Amino acid sequence: MSTKTATKATPKTKKKGKAGKVIGCILGVIVLFVAVTALVSVIGNSANMKKVLSFPKVEYENQLVPEKDAHGNYTFVTDADLKVLQLTDVHIGGGWMSLKKDAMALNAVASMVTAEKPDLVIVTGDVGYPVPFQAGTFNNKASAKLFAALMDQLGVYWTLGFGNHDTELYSYFSREKMAAFYGGGDYKYCLFQSGPDEIDGFGNQIVVVKNTQGAATQLLYVIDSHSYTGGDFLGILWKYDNIHQNQIDWYADTLKTYQKENDLLYYAGLGSD
């Protein structure tokens, strides 16, 4: 004859069971929230991309087309003025919380560029704003794709320098990866170059303006001023970095190079006074 011993749940076991169910419910809610917001972001960004691709191209009478010079720098050739439109802090969030503001920002950029018809657009920081509590995402490439597609759709040449929000520490993509994205050749009108490996930062670049005799009349420098410093990795203390000495040396050296080339042209009687 066998006997069965009944196991009675103790108060401690019951509490553990209830705690496990509560934790399971909380985790379930979090997973559902993340899934829903991610889906909303995808749908919203797709709608904004559709809007971007609906803008007409900017109409130019005679658009200047840059080519790379012997130093590998994009160069515009003109005896007239070069019209440059500077933009900053476009702050495209690219997430579910910023979709409406993103649409407004993209529309504003398209309106300004279309009205001004610049030869070149330079963005001096913060195309993106993937701050999670305001944008609802950590994906800093989502905003970059929207802006790059917009400029290609408008058919206007452009480049940018990075701001702090373009590549926050908590963002998915580093400065190096974002530089590879912009400079990868996927966007016809993007003139971004990552810059020399031997100096600090990404996006140190020169856009050159030359006259029809070949003399450099303007050098437009875009220099990476980096992000945060002094251990302020998240920017909470507002300790911003600046341009480093090797970047200043690069600026001085490249300036001398073009000055020497201009001197040679001048003495040869080919350059301008």
Short mmCIF file of N, CA, C and O in Angstrom, two decimals, residues 193-250:
data_model
loop_
_atom_site.label_atom_id
_atom_site.label_comp_id
_atom_site.label_asym_id
_atom_site.label_seq_id
_atom_site.Cartn_x
_atom_site.Cartn_y
_atom_site.Cartn_z
N GLN A 193 32.69 64.31 -47.23
CA GLN A 193 33.90 63.49 -47.22
C GLN A 193 34.34 63.32 -45.76
O GLN A 193 34.34 64.27 -44.98
N SER A 194 34.73 62.11 -45.42
CA SER A 194 35.10 61.80 -44.05
C SER A 194 36.33 62.55 -43.59
O SER A 194 36.48 62.88 -42.42
N GLY A 195 37.23 62.86 -44.51
CA GLY A 195 38.40 63.64 -44.18
C GLY A 195 39.64 62.81 -43.93
O GLY A 195 39.59 61.58 -43.88
N PRO A 196 40.78 63.47 -43.74
CA PRO A 196 42.06 62.76 -43.54
C PRO A 196 42.03 61.89 -42.28
O PRO A 196 41.53 62.31 -41.23
N ASP A 197 42.59 60.70 -42.38
CA ASP A 197 42.63 59.78 -41.24
C ASP A 197 43.57 60.26 -40.14
O ASP A 197 43.39 59.91 -38.98
N GLU A 198 44.57 61.07 -40.50
CA GLU A 198 45.59 61.44 -39.52
C GLU A 198 45.19 62.60 -38.60
O GLU A 198 45.94 62.98 -37.71
N ILE A 199 44.01 63.17 -38.81
CA ILE A 199 43.57 64.23 -37.91
C ILE A 199 42.28 63.80 -37.20
O ILE A 199 41.58 62.90 -37.66
N ASP A 200 41.99 64.45 -36.09
CA ASP A 200 40.85 64.07 -35.27
C ASP A 200 39.52 64.42 -35.93
O ASP A 200 39.42 65.43 -36.64
N GLY A 201 38.51 63.59 -35.68
CA GLY A 201 37.16 63.88 -36.13
C GLY A 201 36.82 63.26 -37.47
O GLY A 201 37.67 62.70 -38.17
N PHE A 202 35.56 63.40 -37.81
CA PHE A 202 35.03 62.89 -39.08
C PHE A 202 34.28 64.02 -39.79
O PHE A 202 33.48 64.73 -39.17
N GLY A 203 34.56 64.18 -41.08
CA GLY A 203 33.89 65.23 -41.83
C GLY A 203 34.71 66.49 -41.98
O GLY A 203 34.19 67.52 -42.39
N ASN A 204 36.01 66.41 -41.67
CA ASN A 204 36.90 67.54 -41.96
C ASN A 204 37.09 67.59 -43.48
O ASN A 204 37.65 66.66 -44.06
N GLN A 205 36.62 68.66 -44.10
CA GLN A 205 36.60 68.68 -45.56
C GLN A 205 36.70 70.11 -46.08
O GLN A 205 36.47 71.08 -45.34
N ILE A 206 37.07 70.21 -47.34
CA ILE A 206 37.18 71.51 -48.00
C ILE A 206 36.33 71.48 -49.27
O ILE A 206 36.43 70.54 -50.05
N VAL A 207 35.52 72.50 -49.46
CA VAL A 207 34.85 72.71 -50.74
C VAL A 207 35.53 73.92 -51.38
O VAL A 207 35.59 75.00 -50.78
N VAL A 208 36.05 73.73 -52.58
CA VAL A 208 36.86 74.74 -53.25
C VAL A 208 36.04 75.46 -54.31
O VAL A 208 35.23 74.84 -55.01
N VAL A 209 36.27 76.76 -54.42
CA VAL A 209 35.69 77.55 -55.51
C VAL A 209 36.85 78.09 -56.34
O VAL A 209 37.76 78.74 -55.80
N LYS A 210 36.85 77.78 -57.63
CA LYS A 210 37.90 78.28 -58.52
C LYS A 210 37.30 79.08 -59.66
O LYS A 210 36.15 78.86 -60.06
N ASN A 211 38.09 80.02 -60.19
CA ASN A 211 37.64 80.73 -61.38
C ASN A 211 38.00 79.92 -62.62
O ASN A 211 38.62 78.87 -62.53
N THR A 212 37.62 80.41 -63.76
CA THR A 212 37.81 79.64 -65.00
C THR A 212 39.27 79.58 -65.42
O THR A 212 39.63 78.80 -66.31
N GLN A 213 40.15 80.38 -64.77
CA GLN A 213 41.58 80.30 -65.02
C GLN A 213 42.26 79.27 -64.12
O GLN A 213 43.45 79.01 -64.24
N GLY A 214 41.49 78.70 -63.17
CA GLY A 214 42.04 77.66 -62.31
C GLY A 214 42.53 78.12 -60.96
O GLY A 214 43.06 77.32 -60.17
N ALA A 215 42.36 79.40 -60.65
CA ALA A 215 42.81 79.92 -59.35
C ALA A 215 41.71 79.73 -58.31
O ALA A 215 40.52 79.95 -58.59
N ALA A 216 42.11 79.33 -57.12
CA ALA A 216 41.15 79.17 -56.02
C ALA A 216 40.76 80.54 -55.50
O ALA A 216 41.62 81.33 -55.09
N THR A 217 39.48 80.84 -55.52
CA THR A 217 38.99 82.13 -55.03
C THR A 217 38.38 82.03 -53.64
O THR A 217 38.33 83.01 -52.91
N GLN A 218 37.91 80.84 -53.28
CA GLN A 218 37.35 80.61 -51.94
C GLN A 218 37.63 79.17 -51.52
O GLN A 218 37.58 78.25 -52.35
N LEU A 219 37.93 78.99 -50.25
CA LEU A 219 38.02 77.66 -49.65
C LEU A 219 37.02 77.61 -48.51
O LEU A 219 37.13 78.36 -47.55
N LEU A 220 36.04 76.73 -48.64
CA LEU A 220 35.02 76.57 -47.60
C LEU A 220 35.39 75.36 -46.75
O LEU A 220 35.34 74.23 -47.21
N TYR A 221 35.80 75.62 -45.52
CA TYR A 221 36.21 74.55 -44.61
C TYR A 221 35.04 74.11 -43.74
O TYR A 221 34.33 74.95 -43.16
N VAL A 222 34.85 72.81 -43.64
CA VAL A 222 33.92 72.21 -42.68
C VAL A 222 34.78 71.39 -41.73
O VAL A 222 35.46 70.45 -42.16
N ILE A 223 34.78 71.75 -40.45
CA ILE A 223 35.67 71.12 -39.47
C ILE A 223 34.86 70.54 -38.33
O ILE A 223 34.00 71.22 -37.76
N ASP A 224 35.12 69.29 -38.00
CA ASP A 224 34.41 68.61 -36.92
C ASP A 224 34.84 69.18 -35.57
O ASP A 224 36.01 69.11 -35.19
N SER A 225 33.89 69.77 -34.85
CA SER A 225 34.19 70.31 -33.51
C SER A 225 33.87 69.28 -32.42
O SER A 225 33.82 69.62 -31.24
N HIS A 226 33.62 68.04 -32.85
CA HIS A 226 33.43 66.91 -31.94
C HIS A 226 32.15 67.07 -31.11
O HIS A 226 31.25 67.79 -31.52
N SER A 227 32.09 66.40 -29.98
CA SER A 227 30.85 66.40 -29.21
C SER A 227 31.11 66.88 -27.78
O SER A 227 31.17 68.07 -27.53
N TYR A 228 31.28 65.95 -26.86
CA TYR A 228 31.46 66.32 -25.45
C TYR A 228 32.88 66.01 -24.99
O TYR A 228 33.63 65.30 -25.64
N THR A 229 33.25 66.57 -23.85
CA THR A 229 34.60 66.36 -23.33
C THR A 229 34.56 66.31 -21.81
O THR A 229 33.50 66.49 -21.20
N GLY A 230 35.71 66.06 -21.21
CA GLY A 230 35.82 66.09 -19.76
C GLY A 230 34.99 65.04 -19.04
O GLY A 230 34.50 65.28 -17.93
N GLY A 231 34.81 63.88 -19.67
CA GLY A 231 34.03 62.81 -19.05
C GLY A 231 32.53 62.99 -19.15
O GLY A 231 31.77 62.16 -18.64
N ASP A 232 32.08 64.04 -19.83
CA ASP A 232 30.64 64.31 -19.95
C ASP A 232 30.10 63.56 -21.17
O ASP A 232 29.65 64.16 -22.15
N PHE A 233 30.13 62.23 -21.11
CA PHE A 233 29.83 61.40 -22.27
C PHE A 233 28.40 61.55 -22.78
O PHE A 233 28.12 61.38 -23.96
N LEU A 234 27.47 61.86 -21.90
CA LEU A 234 26.07 62.00 -22.30
C LEU A 234 25.65 63.46 -22.49
O LEU A 234 24.49 63.74 -22.82
N GLY A 235 26.56 64.38 -22.29
CA GLY A 235 26.24 65.79 -22.48
C GLY A 235 25.38 66.39 -21.40
O GLY A 235 24.84 67.49 -21.57
N ILE A 236 25.27 65.72 -20.29
CA ILE A 236 24.40 66.21 -19.20
C ILE A 236 24.94 67.48 -18.58
O ILE A 236 24.18 68.38 -18.17
N LEU A 237 26.27 67.60 -18.54
CA LEU A 237 26.90 68.76 -17.91
C LEU A 237 27.20 69.88 -18.90
O LEU A 237 27.78 70.91 -18.53
N TRP A 238 26.87 69.67 -20.17
CA TRP A 238 27.09 70.66 -21.24
C TRP A 238 28.57 71.03 -21.38
O TRP A 238 28.91 72.18 -21.63
N LYS A 239 29.44 70.03 -21.27
CA LYS A 239 30.86 70.26 -21.48
C LYS A 239 31.19 69.91 -22.93
O LYS A 239 31.43 68.76 -23.26
N TYR A 240 31.17 70.92 -23.78
CA TYR A 240 31.35 70.68 -25.20
C TYR A 240 32.82 70.75 -25.60
O TYR A 240 33.58 71.57 -25.09
N ASP A 241 33.19 69.87 -26.52
CA ASP A 241 34.54 69.83 -27.05
C ASP A 241 34.73 70.97 -28.06
O ASP A 241 33.80 71.75 -28.32
N ASN A 242 35.90 71.03 -28.67
CA ASN A 242 36.17 72.06 -29.67
C ASN A 242 37.10 71.50 -30.75
O ASN A 242 37.39 70.32 -30.78
N ILE A 243 37.57 72.37 -31.62
CA ILE A 243 38.48 71.96 -32.69
C ILE A 243 39.86 71.68 -32.08
O ILE A 243 40.34 72.44 -31.24
N HIS A 244 40.50 70.59 -32.51
CA HIS A 244 41.78 70.19 -31.95
C HIS A 244 42.95 70.78 -32.74
O HIS A 244 42.79 71.20 -33.90
N GLN A 245 44.11 70.77 -32.13
CA GLN A 245 45.29 71.41 -32.73
C GLN A 245 45.66 70.79 -34.07
O GLN A 245 46.03 71.50 -35.02
N ASN A 246 45.56 69.45 -34.19
CA ASN A 246 45.95 68.85 -35.47
C ASN A 246 44.99 69.24 -36.60
O ASN A 246 45.36 69.23 -37.77
N GLN A 247 43.76 69.60 -36.24
CA GLN A 247 42.83 70.10 -37.25
C GLN A 247 43.21 71.51 -37.69
O GLN A 247 43.10 71.87 -38.86
N ILE A 248 43.66 72.31 -36.73
CA ILE A 248 44.12 73.67 -37.04
C ILE A 248 45.36 73.61 -37.93
O ILE A 248 45.48 74.38 -38.90
N ASP A 249 46.26 72.68 -37.63
CA ASP A 249 47.46 72.52 -38.45
C ASP A 249 47.09 72.09 -39.87
O ASP A 249 47.69 72.56 -40.85
N TRP A 250 46.11 71.18 -39.98
CA TRP A 250 45.62 70.73 -41.30
C TRP A 250 45.06 71.91 -42.09
O TRP A 250 45.33 72.07 -43.28
#
